[in-house]
mmCIF file of C-alpha atoms in Angstrom:
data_model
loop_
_atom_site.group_PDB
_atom_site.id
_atom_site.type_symbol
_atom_site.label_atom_id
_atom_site.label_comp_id
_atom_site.label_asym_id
_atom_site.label_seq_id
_atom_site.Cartn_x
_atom_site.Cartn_y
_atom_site.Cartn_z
ATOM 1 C CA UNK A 15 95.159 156.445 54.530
ATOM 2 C CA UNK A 16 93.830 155.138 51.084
ATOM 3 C CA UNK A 17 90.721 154.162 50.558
ATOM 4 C CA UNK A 18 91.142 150.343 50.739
ATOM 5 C CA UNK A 19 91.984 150.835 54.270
ATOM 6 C CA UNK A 20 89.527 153.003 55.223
ATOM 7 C CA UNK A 21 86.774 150.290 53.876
ATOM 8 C CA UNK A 22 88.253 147.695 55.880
ATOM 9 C CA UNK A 23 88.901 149.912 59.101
ATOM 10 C CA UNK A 24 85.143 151.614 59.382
ATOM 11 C CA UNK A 25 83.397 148.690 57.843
ATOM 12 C CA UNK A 26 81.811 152.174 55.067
ATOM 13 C CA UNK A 27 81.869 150.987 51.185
ATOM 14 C CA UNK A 28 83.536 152.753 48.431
ATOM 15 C CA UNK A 29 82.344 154.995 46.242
ATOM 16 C CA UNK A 30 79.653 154.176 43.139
ATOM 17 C CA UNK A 31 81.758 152.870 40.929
ATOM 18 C CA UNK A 32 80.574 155.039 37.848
ATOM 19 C CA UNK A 33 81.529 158.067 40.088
ATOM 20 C CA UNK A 34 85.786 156.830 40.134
ATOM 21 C CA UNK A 35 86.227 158.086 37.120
ATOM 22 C CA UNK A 36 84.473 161.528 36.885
ATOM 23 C CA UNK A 37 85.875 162.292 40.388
ATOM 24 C CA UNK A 38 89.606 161.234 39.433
ATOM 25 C CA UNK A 39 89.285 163.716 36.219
ATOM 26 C CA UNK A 40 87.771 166.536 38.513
ATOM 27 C CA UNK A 41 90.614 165.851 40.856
ATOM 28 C CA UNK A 42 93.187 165.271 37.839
ATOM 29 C CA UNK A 43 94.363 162.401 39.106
ATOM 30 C CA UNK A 44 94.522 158.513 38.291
ATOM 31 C CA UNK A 45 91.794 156.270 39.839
ATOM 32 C CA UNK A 46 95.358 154.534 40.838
ATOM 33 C CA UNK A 47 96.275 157.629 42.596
ATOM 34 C CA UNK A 48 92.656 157.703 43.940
ATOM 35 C CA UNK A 49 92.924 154.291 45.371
ATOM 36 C CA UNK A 50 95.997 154.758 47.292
ATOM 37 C CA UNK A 51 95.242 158.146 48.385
ATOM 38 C CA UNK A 52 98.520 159.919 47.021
ATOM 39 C CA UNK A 53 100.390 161.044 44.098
ATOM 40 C CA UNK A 54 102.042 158.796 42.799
ATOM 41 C CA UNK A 55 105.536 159.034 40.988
ATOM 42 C CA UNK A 56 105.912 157.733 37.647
ATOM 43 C CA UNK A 57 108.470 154.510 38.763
ATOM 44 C CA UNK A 58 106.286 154.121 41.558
ATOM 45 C CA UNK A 59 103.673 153.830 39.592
ATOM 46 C CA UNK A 60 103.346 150.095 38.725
ATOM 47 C CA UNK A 61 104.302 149.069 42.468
ATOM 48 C CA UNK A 62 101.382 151.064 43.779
ATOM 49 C CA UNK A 63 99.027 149.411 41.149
ATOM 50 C CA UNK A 64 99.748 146.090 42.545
ATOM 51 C CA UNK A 65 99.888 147.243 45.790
ATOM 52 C CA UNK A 66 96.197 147.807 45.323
ATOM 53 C CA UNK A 67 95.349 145.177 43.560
ATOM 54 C CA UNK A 68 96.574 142.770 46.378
ATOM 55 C CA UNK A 69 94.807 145.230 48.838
ATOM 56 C CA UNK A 70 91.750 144.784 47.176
ATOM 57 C CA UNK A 71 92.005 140.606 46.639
ATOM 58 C CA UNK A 72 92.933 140.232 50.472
ATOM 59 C CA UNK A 73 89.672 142.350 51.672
ATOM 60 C CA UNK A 74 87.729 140.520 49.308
ATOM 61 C CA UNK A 75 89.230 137.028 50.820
ATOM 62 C CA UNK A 76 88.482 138.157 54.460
ATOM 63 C CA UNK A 77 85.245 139.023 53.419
ATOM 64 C CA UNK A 78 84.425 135.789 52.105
ATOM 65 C CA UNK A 79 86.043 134.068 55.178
ATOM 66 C CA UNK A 80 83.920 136.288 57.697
ATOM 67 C CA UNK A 81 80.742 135.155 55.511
ATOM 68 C CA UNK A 82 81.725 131.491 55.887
ATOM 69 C CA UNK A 83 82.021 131.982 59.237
ATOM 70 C CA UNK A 84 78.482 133.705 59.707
ATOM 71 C CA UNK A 85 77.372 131.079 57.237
ATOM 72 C CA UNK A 86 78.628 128.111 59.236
ATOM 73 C CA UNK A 87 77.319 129.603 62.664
ATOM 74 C CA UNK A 88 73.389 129.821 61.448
ATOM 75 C CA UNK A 89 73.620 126.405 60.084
ATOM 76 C CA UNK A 90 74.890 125.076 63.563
ATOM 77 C CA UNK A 91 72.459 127.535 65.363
ATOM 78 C CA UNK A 92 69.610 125.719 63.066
ATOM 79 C CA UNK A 93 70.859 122.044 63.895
ATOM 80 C CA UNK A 94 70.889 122.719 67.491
ATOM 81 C CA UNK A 95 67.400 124.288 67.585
ATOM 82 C CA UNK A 96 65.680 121.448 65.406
ATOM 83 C CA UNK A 97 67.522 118.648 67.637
ATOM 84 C CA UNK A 98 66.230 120.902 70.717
ATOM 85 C CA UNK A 99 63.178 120.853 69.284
ATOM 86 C CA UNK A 100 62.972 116.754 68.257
ATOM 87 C CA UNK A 101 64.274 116.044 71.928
ATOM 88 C CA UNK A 102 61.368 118.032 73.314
ATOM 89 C CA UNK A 103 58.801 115.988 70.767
ATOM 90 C CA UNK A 104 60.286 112.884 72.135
ATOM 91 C CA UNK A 105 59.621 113.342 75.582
ATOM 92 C CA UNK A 106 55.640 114.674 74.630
ATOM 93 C CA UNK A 107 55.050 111.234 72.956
ATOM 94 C CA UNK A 108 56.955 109.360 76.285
ATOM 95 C CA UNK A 109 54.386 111.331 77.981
ATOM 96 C CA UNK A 110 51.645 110.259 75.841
ATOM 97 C CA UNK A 111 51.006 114.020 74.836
ATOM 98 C CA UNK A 112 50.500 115.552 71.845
ATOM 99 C CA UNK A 113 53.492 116.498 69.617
ATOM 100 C CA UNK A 114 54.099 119.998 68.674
ATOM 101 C CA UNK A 115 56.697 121.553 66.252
ATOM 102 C CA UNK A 116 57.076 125.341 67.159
ATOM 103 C CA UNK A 117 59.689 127.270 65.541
ATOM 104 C CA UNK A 118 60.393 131.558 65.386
ATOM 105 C CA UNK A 119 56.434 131.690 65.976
ATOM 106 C CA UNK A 120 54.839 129.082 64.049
ATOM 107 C CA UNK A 121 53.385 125.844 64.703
ATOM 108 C CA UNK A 122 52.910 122.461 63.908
ATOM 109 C CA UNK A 123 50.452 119.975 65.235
ATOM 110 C CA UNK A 124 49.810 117.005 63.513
ATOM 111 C CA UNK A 125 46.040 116.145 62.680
ATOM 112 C CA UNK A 126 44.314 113.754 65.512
ATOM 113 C CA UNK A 127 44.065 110.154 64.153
ATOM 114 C CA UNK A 128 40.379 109.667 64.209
ATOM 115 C CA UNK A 129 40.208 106.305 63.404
ATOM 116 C CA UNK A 130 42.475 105.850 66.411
ATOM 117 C CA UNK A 131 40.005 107.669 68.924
ATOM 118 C CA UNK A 132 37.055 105.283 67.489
ATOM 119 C CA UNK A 133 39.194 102.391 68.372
ATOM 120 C CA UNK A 134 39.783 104.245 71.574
ATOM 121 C CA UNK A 135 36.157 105.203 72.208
ATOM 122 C CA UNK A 136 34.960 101.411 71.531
ATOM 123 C CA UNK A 137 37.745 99.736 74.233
ATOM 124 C CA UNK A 138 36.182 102.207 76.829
ATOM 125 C CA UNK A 139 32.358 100.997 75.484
ATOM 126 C CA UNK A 140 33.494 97.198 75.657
ATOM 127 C CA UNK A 141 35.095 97.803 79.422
ATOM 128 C CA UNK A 142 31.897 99.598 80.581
ATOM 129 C CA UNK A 143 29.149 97.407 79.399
ATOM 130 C CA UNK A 144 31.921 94.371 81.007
ATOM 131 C CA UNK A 145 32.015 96.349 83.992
ATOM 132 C CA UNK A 146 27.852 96.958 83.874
ATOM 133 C CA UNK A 147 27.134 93.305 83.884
ATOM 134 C CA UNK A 148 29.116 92.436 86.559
ATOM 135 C CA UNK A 149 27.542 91.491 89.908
ATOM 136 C CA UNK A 150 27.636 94.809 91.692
ATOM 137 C CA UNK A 151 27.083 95.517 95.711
ATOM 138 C CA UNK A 152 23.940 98.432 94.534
ATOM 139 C CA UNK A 153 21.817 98.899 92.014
ATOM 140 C CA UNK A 154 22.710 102.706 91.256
ATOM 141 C CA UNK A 155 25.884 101.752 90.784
ATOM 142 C CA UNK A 156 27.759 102.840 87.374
ATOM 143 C CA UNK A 157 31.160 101.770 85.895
ATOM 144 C CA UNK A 158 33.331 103.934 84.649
ATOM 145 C CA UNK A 159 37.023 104.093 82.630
ATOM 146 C CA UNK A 160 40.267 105.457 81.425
ATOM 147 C CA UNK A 161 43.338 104.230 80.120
ATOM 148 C CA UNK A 162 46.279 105.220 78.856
ATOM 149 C CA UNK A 163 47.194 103.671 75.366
ATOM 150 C CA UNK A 164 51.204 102.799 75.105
ATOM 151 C CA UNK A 165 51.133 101.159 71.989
ATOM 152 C CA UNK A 166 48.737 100.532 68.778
ATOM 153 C CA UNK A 167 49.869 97.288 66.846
ATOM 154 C CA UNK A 168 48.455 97.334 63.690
ATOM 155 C CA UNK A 169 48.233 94.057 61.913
ATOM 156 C CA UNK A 170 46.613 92.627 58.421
ATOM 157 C CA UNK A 171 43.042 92.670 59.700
ATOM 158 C CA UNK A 172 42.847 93.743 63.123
ATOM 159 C CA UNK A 173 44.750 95.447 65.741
ATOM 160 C CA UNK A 174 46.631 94.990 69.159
ATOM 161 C CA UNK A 175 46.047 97.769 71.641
ATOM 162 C CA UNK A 176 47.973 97.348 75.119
ATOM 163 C CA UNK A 177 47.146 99.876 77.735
ATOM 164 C CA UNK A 178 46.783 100.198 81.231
ATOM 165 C CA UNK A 179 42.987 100.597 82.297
ATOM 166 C CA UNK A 180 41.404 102.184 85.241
ATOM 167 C CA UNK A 181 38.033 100.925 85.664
ATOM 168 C CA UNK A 182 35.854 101.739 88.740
ATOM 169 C CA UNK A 183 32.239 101.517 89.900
ATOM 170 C CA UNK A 184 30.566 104.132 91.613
ATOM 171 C CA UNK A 185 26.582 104.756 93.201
ATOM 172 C CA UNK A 186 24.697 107.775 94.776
ATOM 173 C CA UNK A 187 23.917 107.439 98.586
ATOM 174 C CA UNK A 188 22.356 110.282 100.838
ATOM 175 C CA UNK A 189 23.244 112.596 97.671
ATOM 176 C CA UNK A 190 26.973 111.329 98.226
ATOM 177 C CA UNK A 191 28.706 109.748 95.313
ATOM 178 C CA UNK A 192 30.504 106.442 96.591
ATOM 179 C CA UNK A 193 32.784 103.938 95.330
ATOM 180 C CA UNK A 194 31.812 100.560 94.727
ATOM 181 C CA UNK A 195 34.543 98.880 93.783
ATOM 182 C CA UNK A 196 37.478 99.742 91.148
ATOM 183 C CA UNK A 197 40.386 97.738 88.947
ATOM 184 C CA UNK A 198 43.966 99.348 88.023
ATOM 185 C CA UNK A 199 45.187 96.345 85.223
ATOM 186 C CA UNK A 200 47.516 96.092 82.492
ATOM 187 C CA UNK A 201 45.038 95.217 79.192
ATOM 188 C CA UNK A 202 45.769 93.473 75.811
ATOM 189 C CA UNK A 203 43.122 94.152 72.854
ATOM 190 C CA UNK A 204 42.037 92.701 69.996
ATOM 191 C CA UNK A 205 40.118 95.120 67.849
ATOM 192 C CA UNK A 206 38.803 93.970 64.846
ATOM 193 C CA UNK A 207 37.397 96.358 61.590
ATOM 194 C CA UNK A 208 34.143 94.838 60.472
ATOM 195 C CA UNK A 209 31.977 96.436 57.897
ATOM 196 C CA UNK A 210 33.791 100.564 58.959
ATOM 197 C CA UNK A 211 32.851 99.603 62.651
ATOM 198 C CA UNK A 212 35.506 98.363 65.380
ATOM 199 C CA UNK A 213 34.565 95.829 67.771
ATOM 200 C CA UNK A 214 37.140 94.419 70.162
ATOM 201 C CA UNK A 215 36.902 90.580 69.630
ATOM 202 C CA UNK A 216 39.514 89.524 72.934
ATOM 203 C CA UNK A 217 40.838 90.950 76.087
ATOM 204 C CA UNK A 218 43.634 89.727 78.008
ATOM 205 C CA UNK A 219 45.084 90.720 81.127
ATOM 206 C CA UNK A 220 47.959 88.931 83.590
ATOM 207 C CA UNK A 221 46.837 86.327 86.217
ATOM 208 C CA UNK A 222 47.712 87.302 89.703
ATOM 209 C CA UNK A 223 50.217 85.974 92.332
ATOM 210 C CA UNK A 224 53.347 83.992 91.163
ATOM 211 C CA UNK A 225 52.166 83.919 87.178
ATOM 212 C CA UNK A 226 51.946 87.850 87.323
ATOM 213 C CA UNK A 227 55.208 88.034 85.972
ATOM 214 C CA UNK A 228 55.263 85.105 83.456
ATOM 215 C CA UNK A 229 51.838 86.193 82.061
ATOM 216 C CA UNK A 230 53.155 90.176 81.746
ATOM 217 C CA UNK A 231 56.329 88.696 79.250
ATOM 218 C CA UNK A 232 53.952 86.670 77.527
ATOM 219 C CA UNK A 233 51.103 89.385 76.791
ATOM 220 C CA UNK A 234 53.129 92.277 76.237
ATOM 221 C CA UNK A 235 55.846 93.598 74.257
ATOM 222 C CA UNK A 236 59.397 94.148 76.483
ATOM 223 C CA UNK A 237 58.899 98.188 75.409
ATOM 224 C CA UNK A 238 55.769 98.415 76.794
ATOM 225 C CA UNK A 239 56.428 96.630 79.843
ATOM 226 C CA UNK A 240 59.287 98.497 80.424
ATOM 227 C CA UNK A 241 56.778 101.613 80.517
ATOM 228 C CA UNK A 242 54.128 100.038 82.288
ATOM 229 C CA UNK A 243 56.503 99.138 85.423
ATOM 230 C CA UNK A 244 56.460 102.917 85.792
ATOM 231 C CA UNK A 245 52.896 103.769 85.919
ATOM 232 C CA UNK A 246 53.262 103.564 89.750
ATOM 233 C CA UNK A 247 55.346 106.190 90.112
ATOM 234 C CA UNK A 248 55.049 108.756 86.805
ATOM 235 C CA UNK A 249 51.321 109.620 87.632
ATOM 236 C CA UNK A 250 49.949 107.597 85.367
ATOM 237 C CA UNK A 251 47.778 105.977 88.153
ATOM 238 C CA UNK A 252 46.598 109.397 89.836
ATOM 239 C CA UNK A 253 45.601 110.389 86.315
ATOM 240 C CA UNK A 254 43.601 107.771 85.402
ATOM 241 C CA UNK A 255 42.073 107.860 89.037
ATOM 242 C CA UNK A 256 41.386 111.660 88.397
ATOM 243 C CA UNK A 257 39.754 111.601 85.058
ATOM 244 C CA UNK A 258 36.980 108.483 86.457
ATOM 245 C CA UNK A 259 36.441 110.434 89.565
ATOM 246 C CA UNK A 260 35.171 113.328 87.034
ATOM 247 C CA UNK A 261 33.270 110.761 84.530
ATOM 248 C CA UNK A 262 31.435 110.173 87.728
ATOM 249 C CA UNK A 263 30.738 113.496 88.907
ATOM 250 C CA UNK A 264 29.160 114.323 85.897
ATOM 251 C CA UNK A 265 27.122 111.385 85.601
ATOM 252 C CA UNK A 266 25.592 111.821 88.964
ATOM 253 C CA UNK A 267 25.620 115.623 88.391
ATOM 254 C CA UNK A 268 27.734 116.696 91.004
#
């Protein structure tokens, strides 16, 4: 079996290359002769040199086919993870969570938008001190909030915020923390930037009854209604519920 064959058949390379020649004059014989792994005759001669020349150009073509194919398959592999991975992000910012890119060990979170949070932070101060002033059944009683955010609008020189609010009142009685009354609504904001702080300058929310529907179309953008109809049944409700029932627990300390 010459050596071309053996290369291709056990996958083992040929000899260093500046050894050919000082092995074929040990051996007395032709690096021809060494190739093909005879003797060659002398009218034979020229036949076997192309013989291995053709040998040689075909192993060299599979090999460049195999490492197309190899080449081709990581590139796929790569596409498949990275749309994996953007289907996954997708979802997390459906689910109002925090995206994270994660690939072969490393990750990527982007930075929290701070000036979103103060925004946040100041639609949760404006609902409380709303909520505080508000005719309430005790005195002890406290208001508390949470909302989830579905979309930001930024505009020239203010912004829209539309969220769904939870926002619930609750008082100490006999060292039992009771609930004095509590709102689940659909919110519109208008959030203004004056001199670095926010303030929120308007608040709408739908009317109830027959103009529910009419006043939800006219407040809010089709996308986020579309999100908001599920709120009843994706756990947004039983979330917001959860995190006031803690606000409240560690107000009155319990």
């Amino acid at each position: 079996m010459n050596l071309c064959h053996l290369n291709k058949e056990t996958g083992r390379g040929l000899p260093d290359i500046s050894l050919i020649q000082p092995l074929c004059k040990e051996l007395d014989i032709t690096i021809n002769e060494l190739l093909s792994g005879e003797k060659i005759k002398k009218e034979e001669y020229q036949k076997k040199s192309e013989d291995n020349i053709i040998n040689t150009l075909d192993y060299s073509k599979k090999r460049i086919k195999r490492i197309k194919i190899i080449t081709i398959f990581i590139i796929t592999l790569i596409i498949l993870i990275l749309f994996t991975i953007f289907i996954i992000d997708v979802k997390r910012m459906k689910d109002n969570k925090p995206v994270i890119f994660s690939t072969w060990g490393f990750k990527y979170v982007p930075p929290i938008n701070i000036e979103e949070n103060k925004i946040y932070l100041k639609i949760k101060e404006y609902i409380v001190e709303k909520g505080d002033n508000e005719i309430k059944y005790h005195d002890n009683a406290k208001t508390f909030t949470s909302m989830r955010v579905y979309l930001l609008e930024e505009k020239e020189t203010y912004y829209y915020v539309y969220a769904w609010v939870m926002e619930a009142s609750y008082y100490l009685e006999n060292n039992v923390i009771l609930k004095d009354s509590a709102s689940s609504i659909p919110y519109k904001f208008k959030v203004e930037k004056i001199n670095n702080e926010y303030k929120v300058i308007d608040s709408r929310i739908p009317r109830d009854g027959t103009l529910y529907q009419e006043d939800m179309k006219n407040i809010f953008p089709k996308s986020v209604r579309d999100d908001m109809e599920k709120c009843q049944i994706d756990g947004t409700i039983e979330k917001l519920e959860i995190e006031v029932e803690e606000q409240a627990k560690l107000y009155f300390h319990k």
